[in-house]
């Protein structure tokens, strides 16, 4: 009896953890959302930058066919209007997709697919997909899947703003801004979705972002997840590995639907994370309070949380929660990103954007709507309208910091009682932040062996010297740490990796 009970207990634990492992290559910790990138460009970026720099994975834009919306000049959000599960979009076709996944996996970088399985397109005047498919909106007919009337939720209704507070069933069974709402209790719908996701798994992807997960019943999602195949061992995954699944549930509190309904299934996007850190790094809160950052702040358990500062929605005022830091406030943004990457809580995701003024505008494109590739400048930053935050030194160097410090704990927390803080990660790394109007100039414990280290924020190691600040650690582990309030960045970071240690 006791044995049966412990077997049952163990299998419940394994089930709960099953979809929460990103299956990064050894020593990697961080993924980046390459928003609206083309597959060929991603493959090249894996080989020339992400692989060598130790990135763990990439969230890609939805790979399935979407409605072409010229009446709005091809907004970025047309990709959230599915026409079919054919792998043809402005990012590339099926062959280019397969090629990207193989080339990225070969250099240790995993691919995570943004899966839109809650709905199909809304009704529009135009009616051709990126793969040439058409639909009959009035009949809820999507022949390229195929879906028909019986595959959608009835009676027809549209989610109203106040539904989020009162009515979970309406949030899940009505349309999200007019997008035709699939019924995931339909056996045919389940089969079509599972076939789509399994095809991607066979092609070597490592997992999925579940778009609009809040708008689907957890019990239906569980059936779908359980039918997914294990990751493809021919792409280097261990046998028996389940896909990594992180569900988009925006839960800032006070709604009928809670993120806790989804954590028993798989990981969840933790939107409170970026909201709180944005507030702290814009001085809406003092950095010293971050001493107990994590669940004590009302955040999810660390293993359940996909963490980020901004995403493709809230960086442009879509979705929920305003005042999120983005690349448009670089000093504060890099501070918040550095804290995310230096602190052990959560599984971090970086945002990599195209620049925009118009919040609806699509990616850089030519007159025919083709996406223009990012160019790479001599200083390794991007051009042609691409921001490429992941190529900012202060950001990619902190990815290396996180990889180096591994599972070490936060120790030797120091603060000035306000907006200057510092801490060690075991004996592997040290980081300091100055978000005051005056300089930080303190002799602090770095927990590192005596020696000279290059600060990876103000510069980098070049041969046997530092292009930015050097930090000399004494035999007692202490070093003089200086971050002027008018410096370009508010962070200083040193660690045991070859990028920092002289
Ligand atoms: C319009 C009207 C509606 C009307 C409808 C009638 O606004 O009132 O009912 O026409 O046809 C676009 C337009 C929107 C339009 C809609 C329907 O912006 O005006 O409705 O299409 O055709 C992205 C954008 C949306 C966009 C959608 C589809 O953000 O603006 O809608 O793509 O193209 C909640 C959810 C959360 C969601 C978030 C944005 O809980 O799940 O809102 N986040 C995800 C994605 C997001 C995406 C979707 C979900 C939908 O991250 O990018 O929405 O797939 O918080
Ligand atoms: Ca729904």
Tab-separated table of C-alpha atoms in Angstrom, residues 7 109-110 132 194 200 295 309 345 359 423 488:
chain	number	residue	atom	x	y	z
A	7	UNK	CA	4.597	5.369	-6.853
A	109	UNK	CA	20.315	26.600	-29.601
A	110	UNK	CA	16.728	25.355	-29.152
A	132	UNK	CA	-2.502	31.172	-50.562
A	194	UNK	CA	-1.990	17.811	-31.853
A	200	UNK	CA	6.882	20.572	-35.265
A	295	UNK	CA	7.551	34.147	-4.444
A	309	UNK	CA	10.829	42.419	-18.665
A	345	UNK	CA	14.639	33.319	-9.938
A	359	UNK	CA	2.264	50.446	-32.265
A	423	UNK	CA	25.235	40.641	-4.263
A	488	UNK	CA	26.301	55.247	-19.306
